[in-house]
Amino acid sequence: QVQLQESGPGLVKPSQTLSLTCTVSGGSISSGSYYWSWIRQPAGKGLEWIGRIYTSGSTNYNPSLKSRVTISVDTSKNQFSLKLSSVTAADTAVYYCARAEPPLGTALDYWGQGTLVTVSS
Amino acid sequence: SYELTQPPSVSVSPGQTARITCSGDALPKQYAYWYQQKPGQAPVLVIYKDSERPSGIPERFSGSSSGTTVTLTISGVQAEDEADYYCQSADSSGTYDVFGTGTKVTVL
């Protein structure tokens, strides 16, 4: 059973870079063909797709965040990461990592529990 | 940028049928996916590729597609189905994904 767990600072100062890691257990991040994704949700609001990285290393990003986002994979640690630069209070949200398996299209079938990141000085 | 539009809320009595729509210009070309999210929890996939149901999801959840609108149907609604529901799909080129605006289902 695949499990995903987000980790990283819960508080980030405005203008700094938000960095989160998603640790994958129960399977190798580099085996098979998967999309590893990040999604966020401000309190009381809807889900926002941030981006994804394919097992091959190719990436896709939300156009509205593309200039500030980088998603990468560290196969040695079975982790993938999110970096979001120049953060503002609008980036305060619960951040989720998730997996998509191409036979299911881009459906996100496994999710982490989510981690709250607050942007504040 | 691309948007998917859902009704903010749907109310339904137990045992009745709830229908949640999701509209988007690229839906004739791209698959849609549906998620259920309960308070304080991560979303759960309930429908993939417009109408396929993952293992473990009750048969009362079904999906359909017609033109620029996809629909999630919950037949014989139960109290435990009260949650927020989100659709997900891709832009016309398949470059990026978006989530719908979300629909709160209330079981009366």
Coordinates of C-alpha atoms in Angstrom, one line a residue:
Chain A
Q1 CA 0.0 0.0 0.0
V2 CA 1.5 3.3 -1.1
Q3 CA 1.7 6.0 1.4
L4 CA 2.7 9.7 1.0
Q5 CA 3.7 12.1 3.7
E6 CA 4.4 15.8 3.4
S7 CA 7.0 17.5 5.5
G8 CA 8.5 21.0 5.8
P9 CA 8.3 24.3 7.7
G10 CA 4.9 25.3 8.9
L11 CA 5.8 29.0 8.8
V12 CA 7.4 30.9 6.0
K13 CA 8.2 34.6 5.9
P14 CA 6.9 36.7 3.0
S15 CA 9.2 36.9 0.0
Q16 CA 11.0 33.7 1.0
T17 CA 10.9 30.3 -0.6
L18 CA 8.4 27.6 0.6
S19 CA 10.0 24.2 0.5
L20 CA 8.1 21.0 1.1
T21 CA 9.0 17.3 0.7
C22 CA 6.8 14.3 0.0
T23 CA 8.2 11.0 1.2
V24 CA 6.8 7.9 -0.6
S25 CA 6.6 4.6 1.2
G26 CA 5.3 1.2 0.1
G27 CA 6.9 1.5 -3.3
S28 CA 9.8 3.0 -5.3
I29 CA 9.2 6.4 -6.7
S30 CA 11.2 5.6 -9.8
S31 CA 9.6 2.2 -10.6
G32 CA 6.7 2.2 -13.0
S33 CA 5.2 5.2 -14.6
Y34 CA 3.6 7.7 -12.3
Y35 CA 2.9 11.4 -12.0
W36 CA 3.9 12.9 -8.6
S37 CA 1.8 16.0 -7.9
W38 CA 1.3 18.9 -5.6
I39 CA -2.1 20.4 -4.8
R40 CA -3.0 23.1 -2.3
Q41 CA -6.1 24.3 -0.5
P42 CA -6.5 27.7 1.4
A43 CA -8.6 27.4 4.5
G44 CA -12.3 27.3 3.6
K45 CA -11.6 27.3 -0.2
G46 CA -11.2 24.9 -3.0
L47 CA -8.4 22.8 -4.4
E48 CA -5.7 24.3 -6.6
W49 CA -3.5 22.1 -8.8
I50 CA 0.1 23.3 -8.5
G51 CA 2.0 20.9 -10.8
R52 CA 3.4 17.5 -11.3
I53 CA 6.6 15.6 -12.2
Y54 CA 6.6 12.4 -14.3
T55 CA 8.8 9.5 -13.5
S56 CA 10.9 10.5 -16.5
G57 CA 11.5 13.9 -14.9
S58 CA 9.3 16.0 -17.2
T59 CA 7.2 18.6 -15.4
N60 CA 3.9 20.4 -15.9
Y61 CA 2.9 23.5 -13.8
N62 CA -0.1 25.6 -13.2
P63 CA 0.3 28.6 -15.5
S64 CA -0.6 31.0 -12.8
L65 CA 2.2 29.7 -10.6
K66 CA 4.7 28.6 -13.2
S67 CA 7.2 31.4 -12.7
R68 CA 7.6 30.6 -9.0
V69 CA 7.3 26.8 -8.9
T70 CA 9.8 24.0 -9.1
I71 CA 9.0 20.3 -8.6
S72 CA 11.8 17.8 -8.4
V73 CA 12.5 14.2 -7.5
D74 CA 15.2 12.6 -5.3
T75 CA 15.1 8.9 -6.2
S76 CA 17.8 8.1 -3.6
K77 CA 15.5 9.3 -0.8
N78 CA 12.2 8.2 -2.5
Q79 CA 11.0 11.7 -2.2
F80 CA 9.8 14.5 -4.4
S81 CA 9.8 18.2 -3.5
L82 CA 8.0 21.5 -4.1
K83 CA 9.7 24.9 -4.1
L84 CA 7.6 28.0 -4.3
S85 CA 9.5 31.3 -4.4
S86 CA 8.5 34.8 -3.4
V87 CA 5.6 33.7 -1.2
T88 CA 2.9 36.0 0.0
A89 CA 0.0 35.6 2.4
A90 CA -2.0 34.3 -0.5
D91 CA 0.2 31.2 -0.5
T92 CA -1.0 30.2 2.9
A93 CA -2.8 26.9 2.5
V94 CA -2.8 23.2 3.3
Y95 CA -0.4 21.6 0.8
Y96 CA -1.0 18.0 -0.4
C97 CA 1.2 15.7 -2.4
A98 CA -0.5 13.0 -4.4
R99 CA 0.2 10.3 -7.0
A100 CA -1.4 9.6 -10.4
E101 CA -1.1 6.4 -12.3
P102 CA -1.4 6.8 -16.1
P103 CA -3.7 3.8 -16.6
L104 CA -6.2 5.8 -14.6
G105 CA -5.4 8.9 -16.6
T106 CA -4.3 11.7 -14.3
A107 CA -6.5 10.7 -11.5
L108 CA -4.9 11.2 -8.1
D109 CA -5.4 7.9 -6.4
Y110 CA -3.1 8.3 -3.4
W111 CA -2.8 11.5 -1.3
G112 CA -0.8 12.6 1.7
Q113 CA -2.6 13.9 4.7
G114 CA -1.7 17.5 3.9
T115 CA 0.5 20.0 5.7
L116 CA -0.4 23.5 6.7
V117 CA 1.9 26.3 5.6
T118 CA 1.4 29.8 6.9
V119 CA 3.1 32.8 5.3
S120 CA 3.6 35.4 7.9
S121 CA 6.3 37.6 9.3
Chain B
S1 CA -6.5 30.2 -17.8
Y2 CA -8.9 27.3 -18.0
E3 CA -11.8 26.9 -15.5
L4 CA -14.2 24.2 -14.5
T5 CA -17.5 25.4 -13.1
Q6 CA -19.6 23.6 -10.5
P7 CA -22.7 24.6 -8.6
P8 CA -21.8 25.8 -5.1
S9 CA -24.2 23.5 -3.3
V10 CA -26.6 20.6 -3.8
S11 CA -29.1 19.5 -1.2
V12 CA -30.7 16.1 -1.2
S13 CA -32.8 13.9 1.1
P14 CA -31.5 10.5 2.2
G15 CA -32.3 7.8 -0.4
Q16 CA -32.7 10.4 -3.2
T17 CA -30.4 11.1 -6.1
A18 CA -27.8 13.9 -6.1
R19 CA -26.4 15.1 -9.4
I20 CA -23.4 17.4 -9.5
T21 CA -22.4 19.0 -12.8
C22 CA -19.0 20.3 -13.9
S23 CA -18.7 22.4 -17.0
G24 CA -15.6 23.3 -19.1
D25 CA -14.8 23.9 -22.7
A26 CA -12.2 21.2 -23.0
L27 CA -14.3 18.4 -21.4
P28 CA -15.2 16.9 -24.8
K29 CA -11.4 16.3 -25.3
Q30 CA -10.2 15.6 -21.8
Y31 CA -11.2 13.0 -19.2
A32 CA -12.8 14.2 -15.9
Y33 CA -12.2 12.9 -12.4
W34 CA -14.2 13.4 -9.3
Y35 CA -13.1 13.6 -5.6
Q36 CA -15.0 13.5 -2.3
Q37 CA -13.5 15.6 0.5
K38 CA -14.8 15.5 4.1
P39 CA -13.8 18.1 6.7
G40 CA -10.2 17.9 7.8
Q41 CA -9.4 15.0 5.4
A42 CA -7.6 14.7 2.1
P43 CA -9.7 14.2 -1.0
V44 CA -10.7 10.7 -2.1
L45 CA -11.0 9.7 -5.8
V46 CA -14.5 8.4 -6.5
I47 CA -14.6 8.5 -10.4
Y48 CA -11.9 8.4 -13.0
K49 CA -11.9 8.7 -16.8
D50 CA -15.4 10.2 -16.7
S51 CA -17.3 7.1 -15.5
E52 CA -14.9 4.5 -14.1
R53 CA -15.2 3.7 -10.4
P54 CA -12.1 2.8 -8.4
S55 CA -12.2 -0.3 -6.3
G56 CA -13.7 0.2 -2.9
I57 CA -16.0 3.1 -4.1
P58 CA -19.7 2.2 -3.6
E59 CA -21.8 1.5 -6.7
R60 CA -24.1 4.4 -5.9
F61 CA -21.4 6.7 -7.3
S62 CA -21.4 7.0 -11.1
G63 CA -20.2 9.5 -13.7
S64 CA -21.2 10.5 -17.1
S65 CA -20.2 12.9 -19.8
S66 CA -22.1 14.9 -22.4
G67 CA -20.4 17.6 -24.5
T68 CA -18.9 20.3 -22.2
T69 CA -20.5 19.0 -19.1
V70 CA -19.7 16.0 -16.9
T71 CA -21.9 14.8 -14.1
L72 CA -21.3 12.9 -10.9
T73 CA -24.5 11.1 -9.7
I74 CA -24.9 9.7 -6.2
S75 CA -27.9 7.3 -6.2
G76 CA -29.6 6.5 -2.9
V77 CA -27.7 9.2 -1.0
Q78 CA -26.6 8.3 2.5
A79 CA -25.8 10.6 5.4
E80 CA -22.1 9.7 5.0
D81 CA -22.1 11.2 1.5
E82 CA -22.3 14.7 2.9
A83 CA -19.0 16.3 1.8
D84 CA -17.4 18.6 -0.7
Y85 CA -17.0 17.2 -4.3
Y86 CA -14.5 18.4 -6.8
C87 CA -14.1 17.7 -10.5
Q88 CA -10.6 17.7 -12.1
S89 CA -9.6 17.8 -15.7
A90 CA -7.0 19.2 -18.1
D91 CA -6.8 22.1 -20.5
S92 CA -7.4 21.4 -24.2
S93 CA -3.7 20.6 -24.8
G94 CA -3.4 18.4 -21.7
T95 CA -0.6 20.6 -20.5
Y96 CA -1.9 21.3 -17.0
D97 CA -4.8 20.2 -14.8
V98 CA -7.4 22.2 -13.0
F99 CA -9.9 21.5 -10.3
G100 CA -13.5 22.6 -10.4
T101 CA -14.9 25.2 -8.0
G102 CA -16.3 22.6 -5.7
T103 CA -19.8 21.6 -4.7
K104 CA -21.0 21.1 -1.1
V105 CA -23.5 18.2 -0.9
T106 CA -25.8 18.5 2.1
V107 CA -28.0 15.5 3.1
L108 CA -31.2 16.9 4.6

